[in-house]
Amino acid sequence: MTDYDVVIIGGGHAGCEAALACARMGVKTIMFVMNLDSIAMMPCNPNIGGTSKGHLVREIDALGGEMAKNIDKTFIQSRMLNTGKGPAVHSLRAQADKAAYATEMLKTLQSEPNLSLRQSEVTDISVQNGELKGVFTRSGAFTPCKAAVICVGTYMRSRCLCGDVITDVGPNGLKNAKRLSESFAKLDVSMMRFKTGTPARIDGATIDRSKMQIQPGDEVITPFSFDTDASGAQRVQVPCYLTYTNERTHRIIRQNLSRSPIYSNIIEGTGARYCPSIEDKIVRFADKDRHQVFIEPEGENTTEMYVSGMSTSMPEDVQEAMYRTVPGLENCRLTRNGYAIEYDCIDATQLTLSLEFKHIKGLFSAGQFNGSSGYEEAAAQGLVAGINAALFALKKPAMTIDRSEGYIGVLIDDLTAKGSDEPYRMMTSRAEYRLLLRQDNADLRLMPKGYAAGLVPKDRFERFEAKRESIEREIKRVGQVMATPEANAFLRSQNSAELNSGVPLRDLIKRPELDYLKLAPIDRNRPKITRDVAEQVNVRIKFEGYIKRQTEQVERFKRLEDKKLPENIDYSTISGLRIEARQKLSAAMPANIGRASRITGVSPSDTAVLLAYIKKARVQS
Ligand SMILES: Cc1cc2nc3c(=O)[nH]c(=O)nc-3n(C[C@H](O)[C@H](O)[C@H](O)COP(=O)(O)OP(=O)(O)OC[C@H]3O[C@@H](n4cnc5c(N)ncnc54)[C@H](O)[C@@H]3O)c2cc1C
């Protein structure tokens, strides 16, 4: 049996990123997957990105991951969302050709020299004295390794529910994985039961597009990857359509609620509040007379359409009836039923910030199995866990990302410090430093980390450094170039106040009615710079005040993160701490005061007690 440094269990969005990261960092890697034909499968919505998820994809790209490049090659529609709002919430969202996305990712995996793919179910994990030794597969074969990343998604003891029809399978009818859950029980890993759901798919040849609002892509396409040439990304796009449910839809659902596995308590798993089924929407938002429904193409070479906004596990006959009440879908033919899936996952507070199990050295975990939901959340964790599994195998220090550095930092900190009692979905509101964590500057925030970890290649990093220097140079230049009253005719044409004397160009950029690009006509010696650089110059100058204030908040945050807590601290002996805080702190053993303060059940007064405690301990030592 060939020796591998790292084993990746799973070929979903987490597994693909983890495997590529390890192989590209030079460690010998094998990926085990239940079915090689399901690699990078999108069992639910046919899109990548969207509010906050688009940020994650950009950050994955900045660290050297693959998702951004893969969607840039396989998207069929692209839109920049929230452009009417501030840059902190601008988010790219692309419709993917699902089949092409999976094929392209498989091609990339198969072309990676240090990576082997193997169709086989991992059934057991071998651990001795708290250290990983290797994994067993269903054939009984043992694969020794230095590190492993578990990326098993929604397959663990999963079952699918459509009305009272319950099938013991994984997503899309694929085989589920049972035995590994028993192995985790033996390893003292605490598990949870979550659920998620998906809508029916319908035949696009049977819908009436004239009864729905067309949703075209952007005229000028912005790629996800900082490495994708924008001029080469422009292409003919496929539209989506917007329609709505109505009272007839709602009545059918209300009349059949008792047949829903959710409302008849057949389903045991906990679902995501922020990803409700249509049944949930009818019950929770009973006052609403209609809900948005987006009809999205699943690909260019299929007529199947995804009915976004109507995820359901109602019985088949109810689905047939309810979808046909929606304008445009009156004669639609279902190609696949909607269904709910419940599955085992772990409580991620058992993991460190590097996504390694606290009590099993060398064993890492990522993706939906950590209690998150979404392709982007999974890929982000897969990348971080993959990088750290490789660093572990190379005996190098782990790479971590904190809440002030990226949405990936927010995602992992929330999951590992607070845990989640439902599938965790990323949202901009979760990121307190979101003005700094924009999707447009993900490379400036994270590419140095990806390079230091050994994943971002040297030539790419040099291109990045050149971009960074060009931004700083241009910000400096517009601070020195003076705009004079000679520009008043231009300013009048922009409905902007005239100048009485010379002001630095940057002061004009700050005016709400002006921006860096608009001022080009009066900025004669402007150097030729890329759209990316121009965007950075504009945002950094326009939002300078907000950015400064948020940077000060981050400095305060970092001061608390730097206040380390001893590994062997005994919280039960610290007087002044509340009982709940003692229990939670002892269970989590946080690395520093900052993380301690974010644990659910630790109050600000408990944090103050801890601060006083470590100060006293330092004075006495
Ligand atoms: C029905 C359904 C509805 C969903 N709805 C939503 C939604 O509305 N919104 C949303 O954000 N997300 C949704 N998702 C979630 C989304 O699909 C996942 O977030 C994403 O696919 C998770 O990626 P992952 O890599 O963690 O796991 P997955 O994509 O599930 O991949 C897991 C991989 O592990 C492999 N595997 C599992 N067990 C073993 C084993 N023992 N040995 C070897 N290989 C193994 C599988 O073959 C597979 O390749 C839904 C998923 C499903 C199934």
XYZ file of C-alpha atoms and ligand atoms in Angstrom:
674
model
C 0.000 0.000 0.000
C 1.375 3.438 -1.055
C 2.092 5.762 1.877
C 0.288 9.069 1.807
C 0.972 12.123 3.923
C -2.649 13.279 3.911
C -6.004 11.521 3.403
C -9.034 13.554 2.323
C -12.388 11.905 3.055
C -14.942 13.318 0.606
C -15.032 14.917 -2.849
C -17.573 17.681 -2.237
C -16.793 21.413 -2.123
C -14.766 21.068 1.072
C -12.918 17.915 -0.050
C -11.908 19.391 -3.417
C -10.327 22.494 -1.848
C -8.616 20.446 0.888
C -7.168 17.936 -1.602
C -5.886 20.564 -4.032
C -4.343 22.634 -1.224
C -2.431 19.635 0.134
C -1.242 18.410 -3.271
C -0.177 21.910 -4.356
C 1.767 22.374 -1.119
C 3.778 19.316 -2.127
C 2.396 16.631 0.189
C 1.367 13.225 -1.121
C -2.425 13.177 -0.941
C -5.248 10.717 -1.585
C -8.942 11.611 -1.786
C -11.464 8.890 -0.947
C -14.968 9.498 -2.296
C -18.147 7.402 -2.282
C -18.693 7.953 -6.012
C -16.125 9.507 -8.373
C -18.967 10.683 -10.648
C -20.306 12.923 -7.840
C -17.174 15.029 -7.295
C -18.009 18.734 -6.740
C -21.683 17.921 -7.081
C -24.134 20.793 -6.432
C -27.093 18.949 -4.848
C -28.989 22.160 -4.292
C -28.958 25.680 -5.780
C -27.121 26.065 -9.110
C -25.161 29.117 -8.084
C -21.987 30.244 -6.404
C -21.697 33.423 -4.386
C -24.336 35.953 -3.347
C -24.329 38.271 -0.336
C -21.387 37.352 1.989
C -20.917 34.032 0.097
C -19.329 35.992 -2.737
C -16.860 37.352 -0.164
C -15.951 33.808 0.862
C -15.276 32.806 -2.758
C -12.988 35.800 -3.269
C -11.130 34.973 -0.042
C -10.727 31.335 -1.163
C -9.174 32.653 -4.370
C -6.846 35.022 -2.495
C -5.539 32.138 -0.359
C -4.831 30.002 -3.448
C -8.043 27.942 -3.561
C -9.903 26.757 -6.662
C -13.645 27.577 -6.409
C -13.370 31.081 -7.932
C -11.400 29.873 -10.941
C -13.769 26.935 -11.411
C -16.900 29.082 -11.482
C -15.192 31.653 -13.781
C -14.804 28.791 -16.294
C -18.325 27.381 -15.921
C -20.791 30.170 -15.106
C -23.815 30.831 -17.332
C -24.906 34.096 -15.706
C -23.198 36.622 -13.445
C -24.472 39.560 -11.382
C -22.901 41.953 -8.895
C -25.509 42.222 -6.128
C -26.248 45.211 -3.880
C -24.499 47.758 -6.126
C -27.017 50.318 -4.877
C -25.542 49.964 -1.388
C -22.042 50.495 0.071
C -19.013 48.471 -1.109
C -19.080 46.340 2.068
C -22.112 44.433 0.769
C -21.337 44.365 -2.951
C -21.321 40.639 -3.735
C -20.812 38.623 -6.856
C -23.252 35.823 -7.662
C -22.939 33.486 -10.615
C -25.281 30.845 -11.993
C -23.268 27.706 -12.595
C -23.652 25.084 -15.277
C -23.729 22.313 -12.643
C -22.477 19.532 -14.898
C -19.685 21.689 -16.356
C -18.688 22.853 -12.853
C -18.218 19.257 -11.669
C -16.437 18.161 -14.873
C -14.031 21.104 -14.713
C -13.224 20.454 -11.041
C -12.610 16.744 -11.736
C -10.254 17.702 -14.578
C -8.318 19.992 -12.223
C -8.110 17.300 -9.504
C -6.966 14.633 -11.978
C -4.251 16.926 -13.358
C -2.662 17.486 -9.929
C 0.586 15.452 -9.705
C 0.601 14.852 -5.936
C -3.043 13.822 -5.790
C -4.691 10.381 -6.177
C -8.465 9.868 -6.368
C -10.037 6.627 -5.104
C -13.692 5.557 -5.130
C -14.087 3.843 -1.760
C -16.042 4.421 1.463
C -13.967 5.230 4.549
C -15.488 3.215 7.384
C -13.128 3.752 10.318
C -10.454 6.149 11.621
C -7.484 4.726 13.498
C -6.252 6.773 16.460
C -3.664 5.801 19.103
C -2.880 7.902 22.198
C -4.732 10.875 20.808
C -2.884 10.768 17.487
C -4.239 9.871 14.048
C -2.640 6.780 12.468
C -4.703 6.223 9.320
C -8.086 5.197 7.873
C -9.848 1.954 6.943
C -12.054 1.620 3.859
C -15.008 -0.709 3.245
C -12.708 -3.232 1.552
C -10.845 -3.542 4.877
C -7.740 -1.877 3.430
C -5.756 0.379 5.803
C -4.189 3.641 4.579
C -1.646 5.054 7.030
C -1.190 8.851 6.962
C 0.164 11.778 8.996
C -3.026 13.837 8.727
C -6.583 13.470 7.466
C -9.407 15.895 6.661
C -13.014 14.762 7.099
C -15.257 16.398 4.482
C -18.219 14.009 4.445
C -20.955 16.631 4.057
C -24.562 15.486 4.167
C -23.837 11.732 3.798
C -23.380 10.577 7.399
C -26.303 8.250 8.303
C -28.361 10.501 6.003
C -31.939 9.834 4.963
C -34.180 11.685 2.504
C -37.810 12.569 3.159
C -40.585 13.466 0.714
C -43.919 13.320 2.520
C -44.068 9.924 4.213
C -41.653 8.429 1.697
C -38.357 8.008 3.581
C -35.317 6.642 1.775
C -32.075 5.583 3.389
C -29.803 7.395 0.945
C -27.599 10.451 0.527
C -28.217 13.461 -1.718
C -29.675 12.839 -5.171
C -30.294 9.212 -4.288
C -26.556 8.463 -3.904
C -25.423 5.901 -1.369
C -25.052 7.285 2.178
C -22.244 6.483 4.655
C -23.111 4.768 7.910
C -20.123 3.176 9.549
C -18.025 6.297 10.058
C -20.595 7.669 12.569
C -19.912 4.618 14.765
C -16.172 5.317 14.483
C -16.707 8.895 15.717
C -18.699 7.642 18.689
C -15.706 5.435 19.609
C -13.429 8.487 19.267
C -15.570 10.435 21.744
C -16.623 12.951 19.093
C -19.980 14.555 19.973
C -22.426 14.566 17.084
C -25.608 16.442 16.161
C -28.421 15.795 13.683
C -29.139 18.534 11.166
C -31.379 18.797 8.153
C -31.614 20.801 4.974
C -33.898 20.681 1.976
C -34.127 21.378 -1.720
C -36.954 22.305 -4.126
C -38.255 20.270 -7.036
C -36.650 20.554 -10.462
C -38.930 21.254 -13.401
C -38.634 20.818 -17.164
C -37.874 24.238 -18.691
C -39.723 23.219 -21.837
C -42.975 23.229 -19.849
C -42.832 26.738 -18.303
C -44.376 29.953 -19.669
C -41.636 32.610 -19.546
C -44.042 35.347 -20.687
C -45.722 35.223 -17.261
C -42.478 35.889 -15.355
C -40.007 38.768 -15.069
C -36.746 38.088 -16.876
C -33.606 38.455 -14.753
C -30.617 38.982 -17.083
C -26.947 38.947 -16.089
C -24.738 42.046 -15.836
C -23.657 43.690 -19.110
C -20.053 43.870 -17.927
C -19.023 40.696 -16.109
C -16.721 40.868 -13.083
C -14.875 37.564 -12.594
C -14.583 35.915 -9.184
C -10.868 35.162 -9.388
C -8.352 37.989 -9.105
C -6.378 35.936 -11.602
C -9.082 35.757 -14.284
C -8.660 38.271 -17.082
C -11.908 40.307 -17.038
C -11.855 40.932 -20.798
C -11.823 37.157 -21.395
C -14.741 36.611 -18.982
C -17.382 38.357 -21.106
C -19.868 35.902 -22.714
C -23.476 35.388 -23.744
C -25.496 34.657 -20.596
C -28.610 32.638 -19.793
C -31.436 34.494 -17.984
C -33.298 33.568 -14.791
C -36.933 34.421 -14.149
C -38.784 35.968 -11.199
C -42.341 34.966 -10.238
C -44.296 34.687 -6.999
C -46.378 32.287 -4.985
C -49.981 33.345 -4.259
C -52.936 32.582 -1.971
C -53.755 29.392 -3.926
C -50.215 28.111 -3.327
C -50.444 28.973 0.369
C -53.865 27.319 0.762
C -52.657 24.009 -0.718
C -49.709 23.986 1.680
C -51.795 24.936 4.731
C -54.359 22.226 3.897
C -51.593 19.581 3.739
C -49.296 20.656 6.581
C -50.109 17.463 8.528
C -48.533 15.482 5.640
C -45.269 17.446 5.853
C -42.483 15.420 7.575
C -41.418 18.712 9.194
C -44.812 19.447 10.753
C -45.615 15.828 11.591
C -42.306 15.574 13.491
C -40.959 12.715 11.394
C -37.863 14.806 10.764
C -35.457 14.735 13.734
C -32.726 17.009 12.327
C -32.583 20.776 12.948
C -32.981 22.960 9.869
C -31.562 26.395 8.985
C -33.718 29.381 10.058
C -32.224 31.449 7.226
C -32.935 28.830 4.545
C -36.602 28.033 5.231
C -38.710 25.594 3.203
C -41.850 27.012 1.573
C -43.879 25.252 4.292
C -41.892 27.129 6.952
C -42.427 30.435 5.145
C -46.217 29.911 4.995
C -46.323 29.147 8.716
C -43.780 31.697 9.954
C -44.773 34.584 7.668
C -48.541 33.903 7.507
C -49.208 37.603 6.901
C -47.321 37.652 3.618
C -49.577 37.229 0.558
C -46.759 36.136 -1.746
C -43.145 34.897 -1.706
C -40.504 35.429 -4.399
C -39.671 32.451 -6.613
C -36.649 32.474 -8.938
C -36.585 29.997 -11.837
C -32.895 29.241 -12.466
C -31.355 27.145 -15.271
C -29.300 24.174 -14.025
C -27.029 24.297 -17.053
C -26.672 24.991 -20.781
C -27.046 21.350 -21.852
C -30.129 20.503 -19.825
C -33.718 21.795 -19.768
C -33.937 21.280 -15.991
C -34.741 24.391 -13.966
C -34.288 24.979 -10.222
C -37.252 26.534 -8.342
C -35.437 28.787 -5.881
C -37.500 29.889 -2.896
C -39.736 26.801 -2.875
C -37.612 24.173 -1.115
C -39.981 21.497 0.206
C -40.462 17.970 1.569
C -44.212 17.859 0.952
C -45.629 14.659 -0.616
C -45.294 14.338 -4.400
C -48.970 15.007 -5.179
C -48.919 18.183 -3.077
C -45.752 19.335 -4.854
C -47.355 18.764 -8.247
C -50.345 20.882 -7.187
C -48.503 23.710 -5.395
C -45.870 24.402 -8.087
C -48.606 24.634 -10.719
C -50.284 27.513 -8.896
C -47.263 29.746 -9.559
C -47.594 32.110 -12.578
C -45.533 30.657 -15.441
C -45.557 27.146 -13.966
C -49.196 26.298 -14.631
C -48.278 23.389 -16.936
C -44.867 22.595 -15.543
C -43.647 19.000 -15.424
C -41.541 18.014 -12.373
C -38.331 16.187 -13.239
C -37.272 15.596 -9.585
C -39.229 15.961 -6.334
C -38.144 18.381 -3.665
C -36.976 16.617 -0.512
C -35.444 17.136 2.894
C -32.280 15.358 4.005
C -31.152 14.826 7.567
C -27.644 13.784 8.454
C -25.078 13.544 11.240
C -22.588 16.351 11.803
C -20.246 17.371 14.596
C -20.300 20.123 17.192
C -17.445 22.236 15.866
C -16.472 23.595 19.284
C -14.389 20.384 19.453
C -12.078 21.957 16.839
C -9.308 24.538 17.071
C -9.083 27.599 14.793
C -7.001 25.451 12.398
C -9.978 23.003 12.234
C -8.022 20.243 13.975
C -9.777 18.161 16.642
C -8.589 19.372 20.056
C -8.322 15.774 21.320
C -7.017 14.036 18.141
C -3.707 15.283 16.712
C -3.589 15.252 12.903
C -7.352 14.860 12.388
C -9.069 17.854 10.754
C -12.698 18.459 9.739
C -14.380 20.783 7.213
C -17.613 21.644 5.469
C -21.234 20.775 6.135
C -19.987 18.125 8.560
C -18.880 21.013 10.850
C -22.459 22.261 11.036
C -22.324 24.868 8.253
C -24.514 25.080 5.162
C -23.536 26.129 1.656
C -20.980 25.335 -1.027
C -18.949 28.450 -0.235
C -18.855 27.881 3.517
C -17.776 24.283 2.864
C -15.072 25.217 0.363
C -13.651 27.889 2.696
C -13.310 25.416 5.561
C -11.933 22.714 3.241
C -9.216 25.088 2.111
C -8.176 26.092 5.651
C -8.301 22.479 6.910
C -6.352 21.305 3.842
C -3.653 23.947 4.285
C -3.336 23.016 7.964
C -3.276 19.260 7.314
C -0.402 19.867 4.889
C 1.399 22.155 7.371
C 0.881 19.477 10.052
C 2.390 16.824 7.768
C 5.284 19.199 7.024
C 5.709 19.865 10.781
C 5.115 23.604 10.235
C 2.990 25.946 12.404
C -0.722 26.163 11.563
C -2.296 28.999 9.567
C -5.300 30.711 11.145
C -7.499 33.612 10.044
C -9.172 35.833 12.636
C -12.447 37.783 12.481
C -10.704 41.011 11.436
C -8.922 39.379 8.495
C -11.735 37.652 6.648
C -15.236 36.209 6.438
C -13.454 32.859 6.584
C -12.158 33.977 10.005
C -15.693 34.907 11.114
C -17.061 31.562 9.852
C -14.456 29.416 11.616
C -14.414 31.500 14.817
C -18.215 31.386 15.106
C -18.335 27.620 14.500
C -15.436 26.722 16.833
C -15.983 29.309 19.603
C -19.786 29.491 19.743
C -20.808 26.315 17.876
C -24.172 26.286 16.051
C -27.470 24.589 16.896
C -28.633 24.804 13.264
C -26.902 24.710 9.855
C -24.696 27.829 9.913
C -25.010 30.065 6.888
C -22.740 33.063 6.345
C -24.312 36.566 6.373
C -22.742 40.043 6.221
C -24.369 40.876 9.562
C -22.136 38.253 11.229
C -18.974 40.201 10.286
C -18.528 43.113 12.667
C -15.579 44.446 10.638
C -17.388 44.105 7.278
C -16.309 47.521 5.981
C -12.730 46.205 6.003
C -13.720 42.715 4.792
C -14.990 43.757 1.368
C -14.977 41.338 -1.563
C -12.914 43.827 -3.597
C -9.883 43.699 -1.249
C -9.807 39.990 -0.329
C -6.406 39.591 -1.974
C -4.904 42.528 -0.047
C -6.143 40.951 3.187
C -5.303 37.285 2.599
C -2.922 36.592 -0.294
C 0.197 37.110 1.889
C -1.152 34.338 4.179
C -1.707 31.976 1.251
C 1.804 32.717 -0.010
C 3.391 32.234 3.442
C 1.588 28.870 3.778
C 3.152 27.772 0.465
C -0.056 27.599 -1.592
C 0.003 30.811 -3.656
C 2.731 30.426 -6.309
C 5.608 32.954 -6.422
C 4.730 34.430 -9.821
C 1.145 35.095 -8.732
C 2.349 36.696 -5.507
C 4.708 38.968 -7.436
C 1.822 40.126 -9.631
C -0.124 40.800 -6.446
C 2.753 42.824 -4.913
C 2.936 44.912 -8.088
C -0.799 45.605 -7.792
C -0.445 46.514 -4.116
C 2.404 48.939 -4.878
C 0.458 50.479 -7.719
C -2.501 51.124 -5.364
C -0.281 52.818 -2.769
C 1.505 54.848 -5.471
C -1.765 56.076 -6.958
C -3.285 56.968 -3.580
C -0.135 58.971 -2.856
C -0.244 60.655 -6.302
C -3.895 61.817 -6.049
C -2.976 63.264 -2.651
C -0.258 65.378 -4.296
C -1.940 66.335 -7.591
C -3.808 69.602 -7.226
C -7.137 70.338 -8.877
C -7.428 74.028 -9.681
C -10.319 76.372 -10.505
C -9.502 75.583 -14.158
C -11.563 72.425 -13.513
C -14.685 74.399 -12.628
C -16.361 73.899 -16.000
C -15.983 70.159 -15.523
C -17.197 70.374 -11.900
C -20.251 72.343 -12.998
C -21.002 69.571 -15.548
C -20.941 67.107 -12.657
C -23.205 69.324 -10.491
C -20.321 69.653 -8.082
C -19.255 72.776 -6.234
C -16.680 74.975 -7.953
C -13.184 75.552 -6.551
C -11.905 78.950 -5.390
C -8.343 77.648 -5.024
C -6.317 74.462 -5.595
C -7.217 71.297 -3.643
C -5.682 67.819 -3.763
C -7.509 65.602 -6.248
C -8.262 63.181 -3.431
C -10.537 65.786 -1.827
C -12.675 65.783 -4.961
C -12.829 61.968 -4.930
C -14.421 62.224 -1.485
C -17.344 64.270 -2.859
C -20.478 62.056 -3.050
C -21.267 63.118 -6.624
C -17.697 62.388 -7.825
C -15.331 59.451 -7.754
C -11.880 58.422 -8.994
C -13.074 57.239 -12.426
C -15.261 60.315 -13.035
C -12.297 62.679 -12.434
C -10.183 61.213 -15.248
C -10.937 64.153 -17.646
C -9.253 66.662 -15.263
C -6.430 64.326 -14.181
C -4.125 64.695 -17.188
C -1.108 62.687 -16.005
C -3.127 59.798 -14.725
C -1.140 56.563 -15.144
C -2.692 53.546 -16.930
C -3.981 51.334 -14.118
C -6.298 48.313 -13.945
C -9.964 48.423 -12.919
C -9.050 46.600 -9.689
C -6.480 49.221 -8.706
C -8.847 52.076 -9.562
C -11.544 50.487 -7.394
C -9.150 50.254 -4.425
C -8.022 53.883 -4.809
C -11.636 55.019 -4.940
C -12.936 52.980 -1.963
C -9.918 53.678 0.266
C -10.231 57.447 -0.239
C -14.031 57.719 -0.290
C -14.544 55.657 2.895
C -11.327 56.761 4.609
C -13.080 57.936 7.792
C -15.150 54.756 8.252
C -12.149 52.562 7.440
C -10.036 54.428 10.015
C -12.679 53.995 12.741
C -13.093 50.302 11.955
C -9.317 49.829 11.931
C -9.210 51.276 15.469
C -11.922 48.788 16.527
C -9.798 45.987 15.053
C -6.786 47.164 17.050
C -8.906 46.872 20.237
C -10.077 43.403 19.126
C -6.493 42.298 18.472
C -5.382 43.490 21.930
C -7.934 41.086 23.478
C -6.898 38.303 21.063
C -3.289 38.792 22.179
C -4.181 38.215 25.831
C -3.377 34.511 25.914
C -5.005 32.161 28.438
C -2.799 29.406 29.922
C -3.508 25.940 28.429
C -3.805 24.329 31.894
C -5.987 27.008 33.529
C -8.570 25.657 36.036
C -11.669 27.809 35.633
C -13.421 26.160 38.612
C -10.955 27.895 40.944
C -11.433 31.430 39.627
C -13.693 33.287 42.020
C -16.131 35.779 40.508
C -16.806 33.619 37.446
C -20.443 32.508 37.096
C -21.085 28.728 37.145
C -22.286 28.664 33.522
C -19.128 30.518 32.430
C -16.903 28.088 34.355
C -18.563 25.126 32.636
C -18.435 26.664 29.147
C -14.808 27.852 29.525
C -13.660 24.475 30.888
C -15.329 22.722 27.938
C -13.931 25.075 25.290
C -10.512 25.944 26.818
C -10.214 29.103 24.681
C -6.723 30.233 23.565
C -7.208 33.892 24.502
C -9.499 36.443 26.165
C -11.029 37.494 22.855
C -12.250 33.986 22.059
C -13.335 33.456 25.675
C -15.537 36.561 25.420
C -17.301 35.146 22.343
C -18.308 31.832 23.901
C -22.078 31.646 24.380
C -22.716 31.912 28.143
C -19.614 33.980 28.957
C -20.778 37.473 29.929
C -18.806 40.757 29.765
C -18.440 40.619 33.572
C -16.949 37.113 33.293
C -14.501 38.497 30.713
C -13.556 41.276 33.150
C -12.897 38.669 35.856
C -10.634 36.745 33.471
C -8.748 39.910 32.500
C -8.118 40.704 36.183
C -7.093 37.080 36.801
C -4.416 36.939 34.078
C -3.139 40.414 35.054
C -2.694 39.228 38.685
C -1.108 35.958 37.529
C 1.371 37.949 35.386
C 2.276 40.271 38.327
C 2.782 37.270 40.647
C 4.913 35.339 38.092
C -30.786 18.206 -0.394
C -29.801 19.273 -0.113
C -30.235 20.558 0.020
C -29.344 21.573 0.322
N -29.809 22.817 0.451
C -28.944 23.811 0.692
C -29.411 25.147 0.781
O -30.582 25.390 0.624
N -28.533 26.134 1.038
C -27.212 25.857 1.210
O -26.467 26.776 1.467
N -26.730 24.604 1.124
C -27.592 23.593 0.866
N -27.138 22.340 0.767
C -25.840 22.122 1.213
C -24.749 22.058 0.238
O -24.971 21.147 -0.655
C -23.585 21.718 1.031
O -23.360 22.802 1.851
C -22.306 21.442 0.333
O -22.472 20.539 -0.691
C -21.390 20.922 1.395
O -20.207 20.578 0.850
P -19.295 19.479 1.583
O -18.056 19.382 0.793
O -19.194 19.765 3.023
O -20.123 18.123 1.472
P -20.792 17.405 0.256
O -20.896 18.260 -0.924
O -22.025 16.793 0.826
O -19.732 16.245 -0.117
C -19.445 15.193 0.760
C -18.512 14.228 0.051
O -18.079 13.235 0.981
C -18.129 11.958 0.374
N -18.258 11.004 1.475
C -19.173 11.040 2.467
N -18.945 10.042 3.351
C -17.834 9.377 2.895
C -17.082 8.254 3.357
N -17.408 7.628 4.502
N -16.031 7.810 2.621
C -15.677 8.453 1.463
N -16.339 9.537 0.973
C -17.394 9.989 1.688
C -19.272 12.034 -0.600
O -19.128 11.077 -1.621
C -19.113 13.484 -1.132
O -18.177 13.521 -2.165
C -27.989 21.301 0.483
C -27.535 19.987 0.355
C -28.435 18.994 0.058
C -27.956 17.600 -0.051
